[in-house]
Amino acid sequence: MFGTNGIRGVVNRDFKPEFTTKVAEAIGTFFEQSEIIIGCDGRSSNVMLKSGVTSGLVATGCSVYDAGLAPTPCIQYAARSHRFGGGVMITASHNPAEYNGIKVLGKDGVEVSRREEIKIENTFFRNKADRVEWQKVGRRSILDGVLEDYMDAIIGHVRVNDIRKRRFHVVLDSANGVASLVSPRMLRELGCRVTSLNADLSGEFPGRTPEPRPENLSDLRKTVRMTGAHFGVAFDGDADRTIFVDETGEVQWGDRTFALIEDHFLAGNPGEKVVTPVSSSQVVRDVAEKHESNVIWTKVGSTIVSHTMKKTRTKLGGEENGGVFYGPHQPVRDGAMTIALILEIMARSNRKLSKLLNDLPRYYIKKGKIHCPNAQKDLVLERLNDSVKQLEPETVDGVKLWFSDGSSILIRPSGTEPVYRFYAEARTIEKASRLITLYKRKLQAFVGSTRSESKEPEETTIENLPM
Ligand code: MG
């Protein structure tokens, strides 16, 4: 039932009112009659989901505090700072308008772990929700002020005066989502001039789709160039992820922005480590090595990054898709916090964003895939592991290998299709291609003579774009 980030589906196809209420009863049973904060992003189906979630929670004796429309990281912050027993965020993040979803938050604001999700799923599928007697049915209250508290908390983590002095001009593309409830105000507090795109809340996302991909950001790039702004920022639908456009109008991918933050964080915090999924660029490891630090690699998924940060007491995490987890604030990805950190770096270095980012090593990325029946995937992985042992592979999710010339390759079985995927990074396109060819051949031998049945091209080349 739960995917990478909560439960998602198309409204009135997957997410029907009775389904939502039943899920919420399972969540309420898990939270054992505690006080629960709920919030939602700007989708048109929110009334329907919020009513269902509220009904299920109060039926199981939880009390509901409705914080209204807010970014996901704002509700996560409020869950912890108000000491709620847990939270529910109603959002489908970057998915198109017809989708909605539910993220379940623990009392520290972090999405619950896979083990806790399984508990909730068991209650749901076994019809074991604990409905309470009528006297114990929970109440619903309105919770005001979470947006202001959240904004103040972020501002408290950066050098406000240094940033204010620079009078930055920032173009914000909020994707008609909840980012516009916090970030324009926060930037003005930080002395910035703000130009807003897609700032009006609309559940239909008329400005652009809520996934900040380079192909959706032409208006933002144009506006940054035309207005001479210092940079532009595009949010996803629930404002936990940000993609930056530098002052030249170039889209800078998430792991590069993260590497810039990592560079400054490790310079000021020697001995600290960083957490990132194996899908992140080599540049994250390069920056860590420069500071004689280490990267803790995880499986792909923001919840896994958060829980790894908690377990290992790591203060910084990041993802290639624009998620930055700044532990001193909260160990979850947070778009507004990311902007504040970038502003602070720019203010202190007195350099342009393109210059700061172009100082980082650049890599060519080559992708490939081969067909592999699902039943063979585990055995193939085992054989691959055996064959590359001497290269000290990272095996937390597939196999990742690093080579002495700075190149690397990630080989992962797809979770949804009968294929193995390859992602190579190198200083030259030829080297990246050679790595893909070499390891495709190696894996093909393990799989046997299976031919690819996919209609997608088997190889693509990208320069400085996400894997
Ligand atoms: Mg999101």
Short mmCIF file of C-alpha atoms and ligand atoms in Angstrom, two decimals:
data_model
loop_
_atom_site.label_atom_id
_atom_site.label_comp_id
_atom_site.label_asym_id
_atom_site.label_seq_id
_atom_site.Cartn_x
_atom_site.Cartn_y
_atom_site.Cartn_z
CA MET A 1 0.00 0.00 0.00
CA PHE A 2 2.79 2.45 0.92
CA GLY A 3 5.16 3.53 -1.84
CA THR A 4 8.46 5.43 -1.58
CA ASN A 5 6.75 8.41 0.07
CA GLY A 6 3.45 7.43 1.64
CA ILE A 7 0.31 6.26 -0.12
CA ARG A 8 -0.48 7.83 -3.51
CA GLY A 9 -3.15 7.35 -6.11
CA VAL A 10 -5.64 8.90 -8.51
CA VAL A 11 -8.57 10.50 -6.72
CA ASN A 12 -11.84 8.51 -6.91
CA ARG A 13 -10.05 5.71 -8.72
CA ASP A 14 -7.46 4.59 -6.11
CA PHE A 15 -8.33 7.12 -3.43
CA LYS A 16 -12.04 6.76 -2.72
CA PRO A 17 -13.65 8.27 0.42
CA GLU A 18 -14.16 4.86 2.06
CA PHE A 19 -10.55 3.86 1.34
CA THR A 20 -9.22 7.09 2.86
CA THR A 21 -11.26 6.64 6.03
CA LYS A 22 -10.21 3.01 6.40
CA VAL A 23 -6.53 3.94 5.94
CA ALA A 24 -6.93 6.70 8.54
CA GLU A 25 -8.50 4.26 10.99
CA ALA A 26 -5.43 2.05 10.60
CA ILE A 27 -3.18 5.09 11.12
CA GLY A 28 -5.24 6.18 14.16
CA THR A 29 -4.94 2.67 15.62
CA PHE A 30 -1.16 2.89 15.18
CA PHE A 31 -1.05 6.25 17.00
CA GLU A 32 -3.10 4.91 19.97
CA GLN A 33 -5.46 7.81 20.73
CA SER A 34 -2.82 10.52 20.61
CA GLU A 35 -2.97 14.08 19.32
CA ILE A 36 -2.30 14.26 15.58
CA ILE A 37 -1.51 17.25 13.38
CA ILE A 38 -2.86 17.23 9.84
CA GLY A 39 -2.03 19.51 6.93
CA CYS A 40 -2.42 19.52 3.18
CA ASP A 41 -0.94 20.92 -0.01
CA GLY A 42 -3.02 22.92 -2.50
CA ARG A 43 -4.79 20.13 -4.39
CA SER A 44 -8.47 20.39 -5.29
CA SER A 45 -9.26 16.98 -3.76
CA ASN A 46 -7.93 17.97 -0.34
CA VAL A 47 -11.35 18.54 1.25
CA MET A 48 -12.33 15.01 0.35
CA LEU A 49 -9.16 13.43 1.71
CA LYS A 50 -8.97 15.63 4.79
CA SER A 51 -12.56 14.77 5.78
CA GLY A 52 -11.84 11.07 5.34
CA VAL A 53 -8.58 11.22 7.29
CA THR A 54 -10.18 13.25 10.10
CA SER A 55 -13.09 10.84 10.32
CA GLY A 56 -10.85 7.77 10.55
CA LEU A 57 -8.53 9.35 13.12
CA VAL A 58 -11.25 10.58 15.50
CA ALA A 59 -13.11 7.26 15.15
CA THR A 60 -10.05 5.57 16.68
CA GLY A 61 -9.85 8.10 19.51
CA CYS A 62 -7.15 10.41 18.16
CA SER A 63 -7.62 14.17 18.42
CA VAL A 64 -6.98 16.07 15.22
CA TYR A 65 -5.29 19.48 14.95
CA ASP A 66 -5.88 20.90 11.51
CA ALA A 67 -3.03 23.20 10.47
CA GLY A 68 -4.55 23.89 7.04
CA LEU A 69 -2.56 24.46 3.85
CA ALA A 70 1.21 24.23 4.35
CA PRO A 71 4.41 22.82 2.86
CA THR A 72 5.13 19.24 3.96
CA PRO A 73 8.32 20.30 5.87
CA CYS A 74 6.26 22.91 7.74
CA ILE A 75 3.86 20.25 9.04
CA GLN A 76 6.86 18.05 9.86
CA TYR A 77 8.43 20.88 11.83
CA ALA A 78 5.16 21.60 13.65
CA ALA A 79 4.67 17.91 14.55
CA ARG A 80 7.94 17.98 16.49
CA SER A 81 7.88 21.52 17.88
CA HIS A 82 4.29 21.18 19.19
CA ARG A 83 5.04 17.69 20.53
CA PHE A 84 2.23 15.96 18.70
CA GLY A 85 1.93 12.18 18.88
CA GLY A 86 2.25 12.11 15.07
CA GLY A 87 1.01 13.69 11.88
CA VAL A 88 -0.65 13.16 8.54
CA MET A 89 0.26 15.24 5.50
CA ILE A 90 -2.22 15.09 2.64
CA THR A 91 -0.20 15.52 -0.54
CA ALA A 92 0.86 13.81 -3.74
CA SER A 93 4.05 15.91 -3.85
CA HIS A 94 5.23 16.15 -7.49
CA ASN A 95 2.52 13.94 -9.03
CA PRO A 96 0.03 15.42 -11.52
CA ALA A 97 -3.21 17.13 -10.41
CA GLU A 98 -5.43 14.03 -10.52
CA TYR A 99 -3.33 12.39 -7.79
CA ASN A 100 -3.43 12.81 -4.06
CA GLY A 101 -1.88 10.95 -1.17
CA ILE A 102 -1.07 10.55 2.50
CA LYS A 103 2.28 10.80 4.27
CA VAL A 104 2.32 9.48 7.85
CA LEU A 105 4.66 11.38 10.18
CA GLY A 106 6.15 10.18 13.45
CA LYS A 107 6.29 12.46 16.48
CA ASP A 108 9.64 13.90 15.31
CA GLY A 109 8.09 14.84 11.97
CA VAL A 110 10.00 12.21 10.00
CA GLU A 111 7.87 9.90 7.83
CA VAL A 112 7.36 6.59 9.60
CA SER A 113 9.75 3.72 8.83
CA ARG A 114 8.94 0.77 6.59
CA ARG A 115 8.46 -1.40 9.68
CA GLU A 116 5.85 1.03 11.03
CA GLU A 117 4.15 1.19 7.63
CA ILE A 118 3.82 -2.60 7.67
CA LYS A 119 2.09 -2.34 11.06
CA ILE A 120 -0.42 0.12 9.59
CA GLU A 121 -0.91 -2.07 6.50
CA ASN A 122 -1.56 -5.13 8.68
CA THR A 123 -4.26 -3.28 10.62
CA PHE A 124 -5.80 -2.14 7.32
CA PHE A 125 -5.81 -5.49 5.52
CA ARG A 126 -6.90 -7.51 8.56
CA ASN A 127 -9.69 -5.05 9.43
CA LYS A 128 -8.22 -4.70 12.92
CA ALA A 129 -8.74 -0.96 13.52
CA ASP A 130 -9.52 -0.08 17.14
CA ARG A 131 -12.70 1.98 16.95
CA VAL A 132 -13.44 3.57 20.29
CA GLU A 133 -16.74 3.90 22.18
CA TRP A 134 -18.72 7.02 21.41
CA GLN A 135 -17.54 8.90 24.51
CA LYS A 136 -13.93 8.55 23.39
CA VAL A 137 -14.31 9.70 19.80
CA GLY A 138 -11.66 12.38 19.21
CA ARG A 139 -12.12 16.12 18.69
CA ARG A 140 -10.97 18.35 15.89
CA SER A 141 -9.35 21.75 16.48
CA ILE A 142 -7.82 24.37 14.24
CA LEU A 143 -4.10 25.01 14.73
CA ASP A 144 -2.98 28.49 13.72
CA GLY A 145 0.47 29.95 13.20
CA VAL A 146 2.46 26.99 11.89
CA LEU A 147 3.66 28.87 8.78
CA GLU A 148 5.14 31.74 10.84
CA ASP A 149 6.81 29.38 13.35
CA TYR A 150 8.34 27.37 10.54
CA MET A 151 9.64 30.45 8.74
CA ASP A 152 11.16 31.84 11.94
CA ALA A 153 12.86 28.50 12.65
CA ILE A 154 14.55 28.50 9.23
CA ILE A 155 15.69 32.10 9.52
CA GLY A 156 17.16 31.24 12.93
CA HIS A 157 19.62 28.84 11.24
CA VAL A 158 21.31 31.37 8.92
CA ARG A 159 23.28 34.62 9.25
CA VAL A 160 20.43 37.01 8.56
CA ASN A 161 22.46 40.23 8.54
CA ASP A 162 25.03 38.91 6.06
CA ILE A 163 22.22 37.88 3.70
CA ARG A 164 20.22 41.12 4.14
CA LYS A 165 23.21 43.26 3.23
CA ARG A 166 23.45 41.67 -0.21
CA ARG A 167 19.86 42.54 -1.27
CA PHE A 168 19.55 39.44 -3.44
CA HIS A 169 16.98 39.26 -6.21
CA VAL A 170 15.36 35.82 -6.39
CA VAL A 171 12.79 34.45 -8.85
CA LEU A 172 10.50 31.87 -7.23
CA ASP A 173 8.46 29.35 -9.19
CA SER A 174 6.06 27.81 -6.67
CA ALA A 175 4.26 25.58 -9.24
CA ASN A 176 0.93 26.97 -7.94
CA GLY A 177 1.64 24.97 -4.80
CA VAL A 178 2.08 25.63 -1.08
CA ALA A 179 5.65 26.96 -1.45
CA SER A 180 4.09 30.38 -2.09
CA LEU A 181 2.69 30.44 1.48
CA VAL A 182 6.15 30.66 3.05
CA SER A 183 9.09 31.31 0.73
CA PRO A 184 8.17 34.78 -0.65
CA ARG A 185 7.69 36.05 2.92
CA MET A 186 10.82 34.36 4.16
CA LEU A 187 12.89 35.89 1.35
CA ARG A 188 11.55 39.37 2.07
CA GLU A 189 12.48 38.85 5.74
CA LEU A 190 15.99 38.09 4.47
CA GLY A 191 16.07 41.40 2.59
CA CYS A 192 15.58 39.85 -0.86
CA ARG A 193 13.65 41.25 -3.76
CA VAL A 194 11.25 38.54 -4.96
CA THR A 195 9.78 37.96 -8.40
CA SER A 196 7.09 35.29 -8.22
CA LEU A 197 5.92 32.86 -10.91
CA ASN A 198 2.96 30.51 -10.49
CA ALA A 199 2.37 31.91 -7.01
CA ASP A 200 -1.42 31.60 -6.83
CA LEU A 201 -2.55 28.35 -5.24
CA SER A 202 -4.36 26.13 -7.70
CA GLY A 203 -5.02 22.41 -7.44
CA GLU A 204 -4.98 22.13 -11.23
CA PHE A 205 -1.35 23.31 -11.46
CA PRO A 206 -2.05 25.55 -14.49
CA GLY A 207 1.48 27.04 -14.59
CA ARG A 208 3.49 23.85 -14.96
CA THR A 209 3.40 20.28 -13.69
CA PRO A 210 4.47 20.04 -10.04
CA GLU A 211 7.62 18.08 -10.85
CA PRO A 212 10.53 20.54 -11.31
CA ARG A 213 12.20 19.02 -14.38
CA PRO A 214 14.48 21.06 -16.70
CA GLU A 215 11.90 20.82 -19.51
CA ASN A 216 9.25 22.50 -17.26
CA LEU A 217 11.42 25.42 -16.23
CA SER A 218 11.73 27.54 -19.37
CA ASP A 219 9.62 30.41 -17.89
CA LEU A 220 11.81 30.47 -14.80
CA ARG A 221 15.04 30.43 -16.84
CA LYS A 222 13.77 33.23 -19.07
CA THR A 223 12.62 35.35 -16.13
CA VAL A 224 15.95 34.97 -14.32
CA ARG A 225 17.82 36.10 -17.43
CA MET A 226 15.43 38.94 -18.29
CA THR A 227 15.29 40.42 -14.80
CA GLY A 228 19.00 39.95 -14.05
CA ALA A 229 18.10 38.09 -10.85
CA HIS A 230 20.80 36.41 -8.74
CA PHE A 231 19.09 33.04 -9.19
CA GLY A 232 15.76 31.26 -9.60
CA VAL A 233 14.19 28.41 -7.62
CA ALA A 234 11.56 25.90 -8.70
CA PHE A 235 9.65 23.93 -6.06
CA ASP A 236 7.79 20.67 -6.31
CA GLY A 237 4.10 20.54 -5.32
CA ASP A 238 4.55 20.22 -1.54
CA ALA A 239 7.69 22.38 -1.30
CA ASP A 240 10.13 19.88 0.13
CA ARG A 241 12.32 19.86 -3.01
CA THR A 242 13.97 22.71 -4.91
CA ILE A 243 15.80 22.93 -8.22
CA PHE A 244 17.97 26.02 -8.79
CA VAL A 245 18.54 28.07 -11.92
CA ASP A 246 21.75 30.11 -11.79
CA GLU A 247 22.01 33.77 -12.92
CA THR A 248 22.88 32.69 -16.48
CA GLY A 249 19.60 30.76 -16.73
CA GLU A 250 21.20 27.33 -16.48
CA VAL A 251 19.31 24.64 -14.55
CA GLN A 252 21.62 23.21 -11.89
CA TRP A 253 20.67 19.71 -10.87
CA GLY A 254 19.94 18.72 -7.25
CA ASP A 255 23.08 16.78 -6.40
CA ARG A 256 25.23 19.74 -7.52
CA THR A 257 23.33 22.17 -5.29
CA PHE A 258 23.61 19.63 -2.52
CA ALA A 259 27.36 19.27 -3.11
CA LEU A 260 27.74 23.05 -2.78
CA ILE A 261 25.91 23.00 0.56
CA GLU A 262 27.95 19.93 1.57
CA ASP A 263 31.20 21.76 0.75
CA HIS A 264 30.35 24.67 3.04
CA PHE A 265 28.89 22.47 5.75
CA LEU A 266 31.97 20.22 5.93
CA ALA A 267 34.29 23.25 5.88
CA GLY A 268 32.54 24.55 9.00
CA ASN A 269 31.97 21.14 10.62
CA PRO A 270 35.14 19.06 10.23
CA GLY A 271 34.69 15.39 11.04
CA GLU A 272 30.99 15.33 10.10
CA LYS A 273 29.68 12.93 7.43
CA VAL A 274 26.89 13.21 4.88
CA VAL A 275 24.09 10.83 3.84
CA THR A 276 22.95 10.36 0.24
CA PRO A 277 21.37 7.61 -1.91
CA VAL A 278 23.60 5.59 -4.25
CA SER A 279 21.94 7.34 -7.19
CA SER A 280 23.64 10.65 -6.31
CA SER A 281 26.51 11.99 -8.37
CA GLN A 282 30.17 11.27 -7.81
CA VAL A 283 30.50 14.97 -7.00
CA VAL A 284 29.06 14.32 -3.52
CA ARG A 285 31.90 11.89 -2.83
CA ASP A 286 34.49 14.25 -4.36
CA VAL A 287 33.45 17.03 -1.96
CA ALA A 288 33.51 14.65 1.02
CA GLU A 289 37.03 13.48 0.06
CA LYS A 290 38.22 17.08 -0.24
CA HIS A 291 37.27 17.52 3.44
CA GLU A 292 38.60 14.06 4.41
CA SER A 293 35.04 13.06 5.23
CA ASN A 294 32.91 10.07 4.27
CA VAL A 295 29.62 9.57 2.51
CA ILE A 296 27.05 7.20 4.00
CA TRP A 297 25.30 5.66 0.96
CA THR A 298 21.68 4.52 1.23
CA LYS A 299 18.99 2.94 -0.89
CA VAL A 300 17.02 5.44 -2.95
CA GLY A 301 14.20 7.12 -0.98
CA SER A 302 13.96 10.25 1.16
CA THR A 303 12.51 8.40 4.17
CA ILE A 304 15.53 6.09 4.14
CA VAL A 305 17.88 9.11 4.08
CA SER A 306 16.03 10.65 7.07
CA HIS A 307 16.12 7.46 9.12
CA THR A 308 19.79 6.87 8.28
CA MET A 309 20.60 10.42 9.44
CA LYS A 310 18.78 9.75 12.72
CA LYS A 311 20.46 6.39 13.27
CA THR A 312 23.98 7.61 12.47
CA ARG A 313 23.51 11.09 14.02
CA THR A 314 24.48 12.69 10.72
CA LYS A 315 23.57 16.33 10.27
CA LEU A 316 23.39 16.66 6.48
CA GLY A 317 21.72 14.64 3.75
CA GLY A 318 20.82 15.22 0.11
CA GLU A 319 19.29 13.69 -3.00
CA GLU A 320 19.86 14.20 -6.73
CA ASN A 321 16.24 15.31 -7.19
CA GLY A 322 16.72 18.49 -5.14
CA GLY A 323 16.01 17.22 -1.62
CA VAL A 324 18.34 18.69 1.02
CA PHE A 325 18.08 17.49 4.64
CA TYR A 326 19.58 19.97 7.07
CA GLY A 327 19.70 18.18 10.41
CA PRO A 328 20.21 21.21 12.70
CA HIS A 329 16.75 22.31 11.49
CA GLN A 330 15.18 18.89 10.87
CA PRO A 331 16.37 15.65 9.24
CA VAL A 332 13.83 15.86 6.41
CA ARG A 333 14.07 17.51 3.01
CA ASP A 334 13.01 21.10 3.17
CA GLY A 335 12.83 23.49 0.20
CA ALA A 336 12.72 26.82 2.08
CA MET A 337 15.63 25.75 4.31
CA THR A 338 17.64 24.88 1.18
CA ILE A 339 17.14 28.38 -0.26
CA ALA A 340 18.21 29.99 3.03
CA LEU A 341 21.41 27.87 3.03
CA ILE A 342 22.24 28.82 -0.58
CA LEU A 343 21.67 32.52 0.22
CA GLU A 344 24.02 32.25 3.17
CA ILE A 345 26.72 30.60 1.04
CA MET A 346 26.37 33.30 -1.62
CA ALA A 347 26.42 36.09 0.98
CA ARG A 348 29.52 34.78 2.71
CA SER A 349 31.48 33.94 -0.44
CA ASN A 350 30.36 37.04 -2.36
CA ARG A 351 30.35 34.97 -5.56
CA LYS A 352 27.74 34.25 -8.22
CA LEU A 353 25.83 30.99 -8.04
CA SER A 354 27.10 29.82 -11.45
CA LYS A 355 30.70 30.39 -10.34
CA LEU A 356 30.18 28.52 -7.07
CA LEU A 357 28.56 25.56 -8.82
CA ASN A 358 30.93 25.47 -11.78
CA ASP A 359 33.86 25.09 -9.41
CA LEU A 360 32.56 21.61 -8.60
CA PRO A 361 33.86 18.72 -10.73
CA ARG A 362 31.73 18.06 -13.83
CA TYR A 363 30.85 14.61 -15.10
CA TYR A 364 29.38 13.04 -18.19
CA ILE A 365 26.56 10.62 -17.47
CA LYS A 366 25.68 7.66 -19.62
CA LYS A 367 22.71 5.38 -18.91
CA GLY A 368 21.89 1.92 -20.19
CA LYS A 369 19.77 -1.12 -19.44
CA ILE A 370 19.42 -4.80 -20.26
CA HIS A 371 16.49 -7.16 -20.01
CA CYS A 372 16.55 -9.53 -17.02
CA PRO A 373 13.59 -11.68 -15.94
CA ASN A 374 12.49 -10.78 -12.38
CA ALA A 375 13.10 -14.35 -11.21
CA GLN A 376 16.78 -14.11 -12.20
CA LYS A 377 17.52 -10.72 -10.62
CA ASP A 378 18.77 -11.94 -7.23
CA LEU A 379 21.05 -14.58 -8.71
CA VAL A 380 22.48 -12.09 -11.21
CA LEU A 381 23.17 -9.64 -8.40
CA GLU A 382 24.93 -12.34 -6.39
CA ARG A 383 27.16 -13.26 -9.33
CA LEU A 384 27.89 -9.62 -10.09
CA ASN A 385 28.86 -9.07 -6.46
CA ASP A 386 31.23 -12.02 -6.52
CA SER A 387 32.88 -10.80 -9.71
CA VAL A 388 33.63 -7.27 -8.44
CA LYS A 389 34.58 -8.00 -4.81
CA GLN A 390 38.15 -6.75 -5.30
CA LEU A 391 36.80 -3.29 -6.29
CA GLU A 392 35.20 -2.77 -2.84
CA PRO A 393 31.68 -2.21 -4.16
CA GLU A 394 28.90 -0.39 -2.30
CA THR A 395 26.05 -2.90 -2.21
CA VAL A 396 23.32 -1.15 -0.24
CA ASP A 397 21.16 -0.90 -3.40
CA GLY A 398 22.42 -2.83 -6.43
CA VAL A 399 26.18 -2.47 -6.96
CA LYS A 400 28.08 0.82 -7.12
CA LEU A 401 31.74 0.82 -8.20
CA TRP A 402 34.32 3.56 -8.15
CA PHE A 403 37.49 3.66 -10.23
CA SER A 404 40.80 5.42 -9.65
CA ASP A 405 40.27 7.90 -12.54
CA GLY A 406 37.19 9.33 -10.80
CA SER A 407 34.61 7.43 -12.84
CA SER A 408 31.87 5.29 -11.32
CA ILE A 409 29.02 3.01 -12.28
CA LEU A 410 25.79 2.04 -10.51
CA ILE A 411 24.10 -1.21 -11.54
CA ARG A 412 20.60 -1.72 -10.10
CA PRO A 413 17.71 -4.08 -10.77
CA SER A 414 14.55 -2.10 -11.53
CA GLY A 415 11.86 -2.42 -8.86
CA THR A 416 9.04 -2.33 -11.39
CA GLU A 417 10.31 -3.73 -14.71
CA PRO A 418 12.25 -6.86 -15.74
CA VAL A 419 15.42 -4.88 -16.42
CA TYR A 420 18.79 -4.01 -14.91
CA ARG A 421 19.75 -0.33 -15.17
CA PHE A 422 23.26 1.12 -15.54
CA TYR A 423 24.34 4.66 -14.67
CA ALA A 424 27.94 5.62 -15.40
CA GLU A 425 29.69 8.90 -14.61
CA ALA A 426 33.10 9.87 -15.97
CA ARG A 427 35.25 12.85 -16.93
CA THR A 428 34.87 11.96 -20.63
CA ILE A 429 31.88 10.66 -22.54
CA GLU A 430 34.04 7.89 -24.02
CA LYS A 431 34.93 6.55 -20.60
CA ALA A 432 31.29 6.61 -19.48
CA SER A 433 30.31 4.70 -22.66
CA ARG A 434 33.08 2.17 -22.16
CA LEU A 435 31.88 1.47 -18.61
CA ILE A 436 28.32 0.93 -19.78
CA THR A 437 29.41 -1.40 -22.60
CA LEU A 438 31.74 -3.39 -20.34
CA TYR A 439 29.24 -3.96 -17.53
CA LYS A 440 26.29 -4.57 -19.83
CA ARG A 441 28.31 -7.35 -21.46
CA LYS A 442 29.28 -8.75 -18.06
CA LEU A 443 25.72 -8.79 -16.81
CA GLN A 444 24.36 -10.12 -20.07
CA ALA A 445 26.60 -13.14 -19.62
CA PHE A 446 25.10 -13.72 -16.16
CA VAL A 447 21.55 -13.36 -17.42
CA GLY A 448 22.18 -15.71 -20.36
CA SER A 449 21.11 -15.05 -23.90
CA THR A 450 18.01 -13.02 -22.93
CA ARG A 451 17.31 -10.24 -25.43
CA SER A 452 15.92 -6.82 -24.49
CA GLU A 453 12.18 -6.61 -25.09
CA SER A 454 11.83 -2.97 -24.23
CA LYS A 455 10.95 -0.36 -26.84
CA GLU A 456 12.86 2.38 -24.97
CA PRO A 457 16.33 3.20 -26.30
CA GLU A 458 18.90 1.11 -24.48
CA GLU A 459 21.38 3.94 -24.01
CA THR A 460 21.10 7.67 -23.41
CA THR A 461 23.74 10.32 -22.88
CA ILE A 462 23.34 13.27 -20.56
CA GLU A 463 25.80 15.94 -19.60
CA ASN A 464 25.52 17.24 -16.05
CA LEU A 465 21.95 16.16 -15.69
CA PRO A 466 20.41 13.74 -13.23
CA MET A 467 21.02 10.08 -13.45
MG MG B 1 7.68 16.62 -2.51
#
